[in-house]
């Protein structure tokens, strides 16, 4: 079954600290993996997209990694800011289809 | 800026009263999608258009319909909204192969 699992479900960190969110997937065939940030009441905004051959990609303070062998990805946030408070969703595209498989998301709260 | 625009941001409708949500795009993507997202859940794909070809998900209720009069616009029609249809509705677009997948900001629907 094509699934994307994220951990932790929720996370609270202090402003300025780093954190890492995890994503494991069983989607096959695999096309690409995306991380989205979704603020409350808004649509998801793309942070990174990685194909099979890419194992790291950065977007400012966000760095995503991909291990296609173990089917794991992580999103590392450096020097967190209050505005990083949001849900972070890992999404895998099913190869050969226009179909995205969504994880349930990690809800991150950054406290001052 | 090229983007996906959803109107309105917030929509209140009465139980059983038909409602239409709209989505427009300036990306010239050939695929347009409608998702339903309930609180703290991952988005659920309702249907998508590949050019003019309509593709319905098997578990999408008949109460939900869609129209795509041209490349730029796509509409979601809810024929008889129930209380359970209250949710965030997300429009997304992509080109062939699900590249450049872009979400709109969403329309939050309230049913009273």
PDB file of C-alpha atoms in Angstrom:
ATOM      1  CA  UNK A   1       0.000   0.000   0.000  1.00  0.00           C
ATOM      2  CA  UNK A   2       1.293   3.458  -0.906  1.00  0.00           C
ATOM      3  CA  UNK A   3       1.763   5.355   2.335  1.00  0.00           C
ATOM      4  CA  UNK A   4       3.675   8.291   3.758  1.00  0.00           C
ATOM      5  CA  UNK A   5       4.259   8.432   7.504  1.00  0.00           C
ATOM      6  CA  UNK A   6       5.585  11.431   9.364  1.00  0.00           C
ATOM      7  CA  UNK A   7       6.989  11.861  12.817  1.00  0.00           C
ATOM      8  CA  UNK A   8       6.629  13.392  15.240  1.00  0.00           C
ATOM      9  CA  UNK A   9       2.954  14.246  15.002  1.00  0.00           C
ATOM     10  CA  UNK A  10       3.612  17.526  16.799  1.00  0.00           C
ATOM     11  CA  UNK A  11       6.626  19.354  18.120  1.00  0.00           C
ATOM     12  CA  UNK A  12       7.265  22.379  20.320  1.00  0.00           C
ATOM     13  CA  UNK A  13      10.631  24.132  20.207  1.00  0.00           C
ATOM     14  CA  UNK A  14      12.046  27.422  21.429  1.00  0.00           C
ATOM     15  CA  UNK A  15      12.829  30.215  19.026  1.00  0.00           C
ATOM     16  CA  UNK A  16      16.367  29.975  17.679  1.00  0.00           C
ATOM     17  CA  UNK A  17      16.643  26.207  18.133  1.00  0.00           C
ATOM     18  CA  UNK A  18      17.022  23.670  15.338  1.00  0.00           C
ATOM     19  CA  UNK A  19      14.705  20.750  14.671  1.00  0.00           C
ATOM     20  CA  UNK A  20      14.379  17.784  12.333  1.00  0.00           C
ATOM     21  CA  UNK A  21      11.170  16.286  11.013  1.00  0.00           C
ATOM     22  CA  UNK A  22      11.021  12.761   9.644  1.00  0.00           C
ATOM     23  CA  UNK A  23       9.201  11.150   6.731  1.00  0.00           C
ATOM     24  CA  UNK A  24       9.104   7.466   5.768  1.00  0.00           C
ATOM     25  CA  UNK A  25       7.363   6.275   2.643  1.00  0.00           C
ATOM     26  CA  UNK A  26       6.393   3.066   0.913  1.00  0.00           C
ATOM     27  CA  UNK A  27       5.274   4.650  -2.369  1.00  0.00           C
ATOM     28  CA  UNK A  28       6.185   2.728  -5.494  1.00  0.00           C
ATOM     29  CA  UNK A  29       6.973   3.603  -8.165  1.00  0.00           C
ATOM     30  CA  UNK A  30       8.563   6.735  -6.775  1.00  0.00           C
ATOM     31  CA  UNK A  31       8.719   9.951  -8.791  1.00  0.00           C
ATOM     32  CA  UNK A  32       9.690  12.700  -6.364  1.00  0.00           C
ATOM     33  CA  UNK A  33       9.315  13.848  -2.766  1.00  0.00           C
ATOM     34  CA  UNK A  34       8.208  17.280  -1.673  1.00  0.00           C
ATOM     35  CA  UNK A  35       8.049  19.097   1.614  1.00  0.00           C
ATOM     36  CA  UNK A  36       5.317  21.662   2.055  1.00  0.00           C
ATOM     37  CA  UNK A  37       4.698  24.248   4.751  1.00  0.00           C
ATOM     38  CA  UNK A  38       1.062  24.929   5.538  1.00  0.00           C
ATOM     39  CA  UNK A  39       0.115  27.845   7.739  1.00  0.00           C
ATOM     40  CA  UNK A  40      -3.203  27.582   9.550  1.00  0.00           C
ATOM     41  CA  UNK A  41      -6.052  28.389   7.189  1.00  0.00           C
ATOM     42  CA  UNK A  42      -3.818  28.630   4.112  1.00  0.00           C
ATOM     43  CA  UNK A  43      -2.849  26.384   1.241  1.00  0.00           C
ATOM     44  CA  UNK A  44       0.408  24.384   1.294  1.00  0.00           C
ATOM     45  CA  UNK A  45       3.513  26.163   0.029  1.00  0.00           C
ATOM     46  CA  UNK A  46       6.331  24.155  -1.513  1.00  0.00           C
ATOM     47  CA  UNK A  47       9.666  24.195   0.333  1.00  0.00           C
ATOM     48  CA  UNK A  48      11.675  21.590  -1.568  1.00  0.00           C
ATOM     49  CA  UNK A  49      11.270  18.919  -4.209  1.00  0.00           C
ATOM     50  CA  UNK A  50      13.724  16.057  -4.688  1.00  0.00           C
ATOM     51  CA  UNK A  51      13.978  13.360  -7.305  1.00  0.00           C
ATOM     52  CA  UNK A  52      15.436   9.889  -6.895  1.00  0.00           C
ATOM     53  CA  UNK A  53      18.979  11.014  -7.618  1.00  0.00           C
ATOM     54  CA  UNK A  54      19.029  13.968  -5.216  1.00  0.00           C
ATOM     55  CA  UNK A  55      19.907  13.400  -1.588  1.00  0.00           C
ATOM     56  CA  UNK A  56      19.866  16.935  -0.226  1.00  0.00           C
ATOM     57  CA  UNK A  57      18.263  20.239  -1.107  1.00  0.00           C
ATOM     58  CA  UNK A  58      18.185  23.526   0.737  1.00  0.00           C
ATOM     59  CA  UNK A  59      15.816  26.466   0.734  1.00  0.00           C
ATOM     60  CA  UNK A  60      17.092  29.125   3.102  1.00  0.00           C
ATOM     61  CA  UNK A  61      16.928  27.742   6.635  1.00  0.00           C
ATOM     62  CA  UNK A  62      15.190  24.580   5.423  1.00  0.00           C
ATOM     63  CA  UNK A  63      17.275  21.584   4.350  1.00  0.00           C
ATOM     64  CA  UNK A  64      15.685  18.375   3.120  1.00  0.00           C
ATOM     65  CA  UNK A  65      17.444  15.046   2.748  1.00  0.00           C
ATOM     66  CA  UNK A  66      16.381  11.954   0.872  1.00  0.00           C
ATOM     67  CA  UNK A  67      17.630   8.382   1.195  1.00  0.00           C
ATOM     68  CA  UNK A  68      15.947   6.517  -1.632  1.00  0.00           C
ATOM     69  CA  UNK A  69      17.390   3.200  -0.483  1.00  0.00           C
ATOM     70  CA  UNK A  70      15.780   3.315   2.948  1.00  0.00           C
ATOM     71  CA  UNK A  71      12.839   5.402   1.679  1.00  0.00           C
ATOM     72  CA  UNK A  72      13.348   8.073   4.281  1.00  0.00           C
ATOM     73  CA  UNK A  73      13.432  11.832   4.153  1.00  0.00           C
ATOM     74  CA  UNK A  74      14.018  14.525   6.718  1.00  0.00           C
ATOM     75  CA  UNK A  75      13.437  18.245   6.907  1.00  0.00           C
ATOM     76  CA  UNK A  76      15.876  20.190   9.053  1.00  0.00           C
ATOM     77  CA  UNK A  77      14.983  23.694  10.183  1.00  0.00           C
ATOM     78  CA  UNK A  78      17.867  25.849  11.371  1.00  0.00           C
ATOM     79  CA  UNK A  79      17.592  28.753  13.807  1.00  0.00           C
ATOM     80  CA  UNK A  80      13.819  28.520  14.054  1.00  0.00           C
ATOM     81  CA  UNK A  81      11.653  31.621  13.991  1.00  0.00           C
ATOM     82  CA  UNK A  82       8.162  32.240  15.313  1.00  0.00           C
ATOM     83  CA  UNK A  83       6.944  32.322  11.707  1.00  0.00           C
ATOM     84  CA  UNK A  84       8.041  28.717  11.266  1.00  0.00           C
ATOM     85  CA  UNK A  85       5.022  27.671  13.339  1.00  0.00           C
ATOM     86  CA  UNK A  86       2.958  25.663  10.854  1.00  0.00           C
ATOM     87  CA  UNK A  87       2.232  22.139   9.655  1.00  0.00           C
ATOM     88  CA  UNK A  88       4.946  20.526   7.545  1.00  0.00           C
ATOM     89  CA  UNK A  89       3.710  17.965   5.086  1.00  0.00           C
ATOM     90  CA  UNK A  90       5.770  15.336   3.292  1.00  0.00           C
ATOM     91  CA  UNK A  91       4.305  14.405  -0.100  1.00  0.00           C
ATOM     92  CA  UNK A  92       5.464  11.679  -2.491  1.00  0.00           C
ATOM     93  CA  UNK A  93       4.443  11.644  -6.152  1.00  0.00           C
ATOM     94  CA  UNK A  94       3.416   8.252  -7.476  1.00  0.00           C
ATOM     95  CA  UNK A  95       5.529   7.593 -10.544  1.00  0.00           C
ATOM     96  CA  UNK A  96       3.661   7.503 -13.852  1.00  0.00           C
ATOM     97  CA  UNK A  97       0.563   9.184 -12.404  1.00  0.00           C
ATOM     98  CA  UNK A  98      -0.416  12.711 -11.475  1.00  0.00           C
ATOM     99  CA  UNK A  99      -1.113  11.457  -7.969  1.00  0.00           C
ATOM    100  CA  UNK A 100       0.341  12.782  -4.736  1.00  0.00           C
ATOM    101  CA  UNK A 101       0.457  10.678  -1.583  1.00  0.00           C
ATOM    102  CA  UNK A 102       0.302  12.922   1.485  1.00  0.00           C
ATOM    103  CA  UNK A 103       1.664  12.382   4.939  1.00  0.00           C
ATOM    104  CA  UNK A 104      -0.474  13.506   7.867  1.00  0.00           C
ATOM    105  CA  UNK A 105       1.960  16.314   8.640  1.00  0.00           C
ATOM    106  CA  UNK A 106       3.971  17.443  11.642  1.00  0.00           C
ATOM    107  CA  UNK A 107       2.537  20.394  13.521  1.00  0.00           C
ATOM    108  CA  UNK A 108       5.414  22.609  14.653  1.00  0.00           C
ATOM    109  CA  UNK A 109       5.016  25.307  17.274  1.00  0.00           C
ATOM    110  CA  UNK A 110       7.902  27.718  17.868  1.00  0.00           C
ATOM    111  CA  UNK A 111       7.694  29.511  21.204  1.00  0.00           C
ATOM    112  CA  UNK A 112       9.551  32.671  22.204  1.00  0.00           C
TER     113      UNK A 112
ATOM    114  CA  UNK B   1       3.540  36.523 -10.447  1.00  0.00           C
ATOM    115  CA  UNK B   2       2.171  33.318 -11.890  1.00  0.00           C
ATOM    116  CA  UNK B   3      -0.078  31.707  -9.366  1.00  0.00           C
ATOM    117  CA  UNK B   4      -3.193  29.783  -8.414  1.00  0.00           C
ATOM    118  CA  UNK B   5      -6.001  31.992  -7.132  1.00  0.00           C
ATOM    119  CA  UNK B   6      -9.022  30.786  -5.225  1.00  0.00           C
ATOM    120  CA  UNK B   7     -12.118  32.808  -4.544  1.00  0.00           C
ATOM    121  CA  UNK B   8     -13.575  33.478  -2.132  1.00  0.00           C
ATOM    122  CA  UNK B   9     -11.207  32.888   0.803  1.00  0.00           C
ATOM    123  CA  UNK B  10     -14.169  32.248   3.079  1.00  0.00           C
ATOM    124  CA  UNK B  11     -17.611  31.012   2.057  1.00  0.00           C
ATOM    125  CA  UNK B  12     -20.628  30.497   4.259  1.00  0.00           C
ATOM    126  CA  UNK B  13     -23.558  28.593   2.809  1.00  0.00           C
ATOM    127  CA  UNK B  14     -26.792  27.199   4.126  1.00  0.00           C
ATOM    128  CA  UNK B  15     -27.420  23.515   4.548  1.00  0.00           C
ATOM    129  CA  UNK B  16     -28.659  22.164   1.217  1.00  0.00           C
ATOM    130  CA  UNK B  17     -28.048  25.367  -0.735  1.00  0.00           C
ATOM    131  CA  UNK B  18     -25.839  24.877  -3.827  1.00  0.00           C
ATOM    132  CA  UNK B  19     -22.472  26.600  -3.679  1.00  0.00           C
ATOM    133  CA  UNK B  20     -19.675  27.110  -6.196  1.00  0.00           C
ATOM    134  CA  UNK B  21     -16.020  27.649  -5.437  1.00  0.00           C
ATOM    135  CA  UNK B  22     -13.694  28.988  -8.096  1.00  0.00           C
ATOM    136  CA  UNK B  23     -10.056  28.573  -9.004  1.00  0.00           C
ATOM    137  CA  UNK B  24      -8.000  30.317 -11.641  1.00  0.00           C
ATOM    138  CA  UNK B  25      -4.384  29.927 -12.677  1.00  0.00           C
ATOM    139  CA  UNK B  26      -1.835  31.909 -14.630  1.00  0.00           C
ATOM    140  CA  UNK B  27       0.692  29.061 -14.821  1.00  0.00           C
ATOM    141  CA  UNK B  28      -0.796  27.560 -17.995  1.00  0.00           C
ATOM    142  CA  UNK B  29      -0.693  24.131 -16.355  1.00  0.00           C
ATOM    143  CA  UNK B  30      -2.734  21.476 -18.064  1.00  0.00           C
ATOM    144  CA  UNK B  31      -3.793  19.644 -14.892  1.00  0.00           C
ATOM    145  CA  UNK B  32      -6.077  21.125 -12.238  1.00  0.00           C
ATOM    146  CA  UNK B  33      -7.064  19.415  -9.005  1.00  0.00           C
ATOM    147  CA  UNK B  34      -9.592  19.873  -6.221  1.00  0.00           C
ATOM    148  CA  UNK B  35      -8.842  18.692  -2.717  1.00  0.00           C
ATOM    149  CA  UNK B  36     -10.897  18.659   0.464  1.00  0.00           C
ATOM    150  CA  UNK B  37      -8.985  19.162   3.698  1.00  0.00           C
ATOM    151  CA  UNK B  38     -10.603  18.794   7.094  1.00  0.00           C
ATOM    152  CA  UNK B  39      -9.032  20.040  10.273  1.00  0.00           C
ATOM    153  CA  UNK B  40      -5.687  18.414  11.143  1.00  0.00           C
ATOM    154  CA  UNK B  41      -5.999  15.983   8.228  1.00  0.00           C
ATOM    155  CA  UNK B  42      -4.099  15.585   4.983  1.00  0.00           C
ATOM    156  CA  UNK B  43      -5.762  16.932   1.827  1.00  0.00           C
ATOM    157  CA  UNK B  44      -8.019  14.397   0.112  1.00  0.00           C
ATOM    158  CA  UNK B  45      -8.185  14.432  -3.677  1.00  0.00           C
ATOM    159  CA  UNK B  46     -11.735  14.803  -4.995  1.00  0.00           C
ATOM    160  CA  UNK B  47     -11.054  14.915  -8.752  1.00  0.00           C
ATOM    161  CA  UNK B  48      -8.785  16.400 -11.358  1.00  0.00           C
ATOM    162  CA  UNK B  49      -8.857  17.571 -14.937  1.00  0.00           C
ATOM    163  CA  UNK B  50      -6.132  16.579 -17.364  1.00  0.00           C
ATOM    164  CA  UNK B  51      -6.808  19.213 -20.013  1.00  0.00           C
ATOM    165  CA  UNK B  52     -10.526  18.654 -20.621  1.00  0.00           C
ATOM    166  CA  UNK B  53     -10.562  15.083 -19.380  1.00  0.00           C
ATOM    167  CA  UNK B  54     -12.316  14.762 -16.035  1.00  0.00           C
ATOM    168  CA  UNK B  55     -11.022  12.174 -13.562  1.00  0.00           C
ATOM    169  CA  UNK B  56     -13.140  11.458 -10.518  1.00  0.00           C
ATOM    170  CA  UNK B  57     -11.793   9.677  -7.445  1.00  0.00           C
ATOM    171  CA  UNK B  58     -13.776   6.548  -6.677  1.00  0.00           C
ATOM    172  CA  UNK B  59     -14.876   7.703  -3.233  1.00  0.00           C
ATOM    173  CA  UNK B  60     -15.866  11.263  -4.147  1.00  0.00           C
ATOM    174  CA  UNK B  61     -19.562  11.744  -3.355  1.00  0.00           C
ATOM    175  CA  UNK B  62     -21.930  12.564  -6.212  1.00  0.00           C
ATOM    176  CA  UNK B  63     -22.754  15.759  -4.357  1.00  0.00           C
ATOM    177  CA  UNK B  64     -19.454  17.158  -5.645  1.00  0.00           C
ATOM    178  CA  UNK B  65     -19.146  18.201  -9.282  1.00  0.00           C
ATOM    179  CA  UNK B  66     -16.595  20.147 -11.241  1.00  0.00           C
ATOM    180  CA  UNK B  67     -16.377  22.222 -14.398  1.00  0.00           C
ATOM    181  CA  UNK B  68     -13.406  23.415 -16.360  1.00  0.00           C
ATOM    182  CA  UNK B  69     -14.589  25.817 -19.070  1.00  0.00           C
ATOM    183  CA  UNK B  70     -11.050  26.684 -20.204  1.00  0.00           C
ATOM    184  CA  UNK B  71      -7.388  26.154 -19.290  1.00  0.00           C
ATOM    185  CA  UNK B  72      -7.363  28.917 -16.704  1.00  0.00           C
ATOM    186  CA  UNK B  73     -10.504  28.253 -14.700  1.00  0.00           C
ATOM    187  CA  UNK B  74     -11.927  25.366 -12.727  1.00  0.00           C
ATOM    188  CA  UNK B  75     -15.008  25.304 -10.516  1.00  0.00           C
ATOM    189  CA  UNK B  76     -16.134  23.083  -7.675  1.00  0.00           C
ATOM    190  CA  UNK B  77     -19.891  22.756  -7.325  1.00  0.00           C
ATOM    191  CA  UNK B  78     -21.425  21.309  -4.190  1.00  0.00           C
ATOM    192  CA  UNK B  79     -25.021  20.565  -5.076  1.00  0.00           C
ATOM    193  CA  UNK B  80     -26.471  20.117  -1.594  1.00  0.00           C
ATOM    194  CA  UNK B  81     -23.925  20.940   1.106  1.00  0.00           C
ATOM    195  CA  UNK B  82     -24.214  19.051   4.352  1.00  0.00           C
ATOM    196  CA  UNK B  83     -22.634  19.883   7.692  1.00  0.00           C
ATOM    197  CA  UNK B  84     -19.975  17.266   6.972  1.00  0.00           C
ATOM    198  CA  UNK B  85     -18.852  19.186   3.894  1.00  0.00           C
ATOM    199  CA  UNK B  86     -17.500  22.029   5.975  1.00  0.00           C
ATOM    200  CA  UNK B  87     -13.787  22.033   5.217  1.00  0.00           C
ATOM    201  CA  UNK B  88     -10.949  23.814   3.469  1.00  0.00           C
ATOM    202  CA  UNK B  89     -11.101  23.279  -0.294  1.00  0.00           C
ATOM    203  CA  UNK B  90      -7.787  23.482  -2.076  1.00  0.00           C
ATOM    204  CA  UNK B  91      -7.214  23.912  -5.772  1.00  0.00           C
ATOM    205  CA  UNK B  92      -3.879  22.858  -7.248  1.00  0.00           C
ATOM    206  CA  UNK B  93      -2.316  22.790 -10.686  1.00  0.00           C
ATOM    207  CA  UNK B  94       0.542  20.965 -12.310  1.00  0.00           C
ATOM    208  CA  UNK B  95       1.956  20.248 -15.716  1.00  0.00           C
ATOM    209  CA  UNK B  96       2.373  16.777 -17.130  1.00  0.00           C
ATOM    210  CA  UNK B  97       4.149  14.456 -14.723  1.00  0.00           C
ATOM    211  CA  UNK B  98       2.973  16.445 -11.678  1.00  0.00           C
ATOM    212  CA  UNK B  99       5.886  18.830 -11.949  1.00  0.00           C
ATOM    213  CA  UNK B 100       5.481  22.342 -10.672  1.00  0.00           C
ATOM    214  CA  UNK B 101       2.620  21.274  -8.412  1.00  0.00           C
ATOM    215  CA  UNK B 102       1.196  24.498  -6.976  1.00  0.00           C
ATOM    216  CA  UNK B 103      -1.613  24.987  -4.475  1.00  0.00           C
ATOM    217  CA  UNK B 104      -3.949  27.916  -4.109  1.00  0.00           C
ATOM    218  CA  UNK B 105      -4.585  29.541  -0.735  1.00  0.00           C
ATOM    219  CA  UNK B 106      -7.809  27.624  -0.302  1.00  0.00           C
ATOM    220  CA  UNK B 107     -11.459  28.430   0.366  1.00  0.00           C
ATOM    221  CA  UNK B 108     -12.765  27.678   3.824  1.00  0.00           C
ATOM    222  CA  UNK B 109     -16.364  26.559   3.556  1.00  0.00           C
ATOM    223  CA  UNK B 110     -18.747  26.817   6.489  1.00  0.00           C
ATOM    224  CA  UNK B 111     -22.179  25.188   6.321  1.00  0.00           C
ATOM    225  CA  UNK B 112     -24.865  26.592   8.619  1.00  0.00           C
TER     226      UNK B 112
END
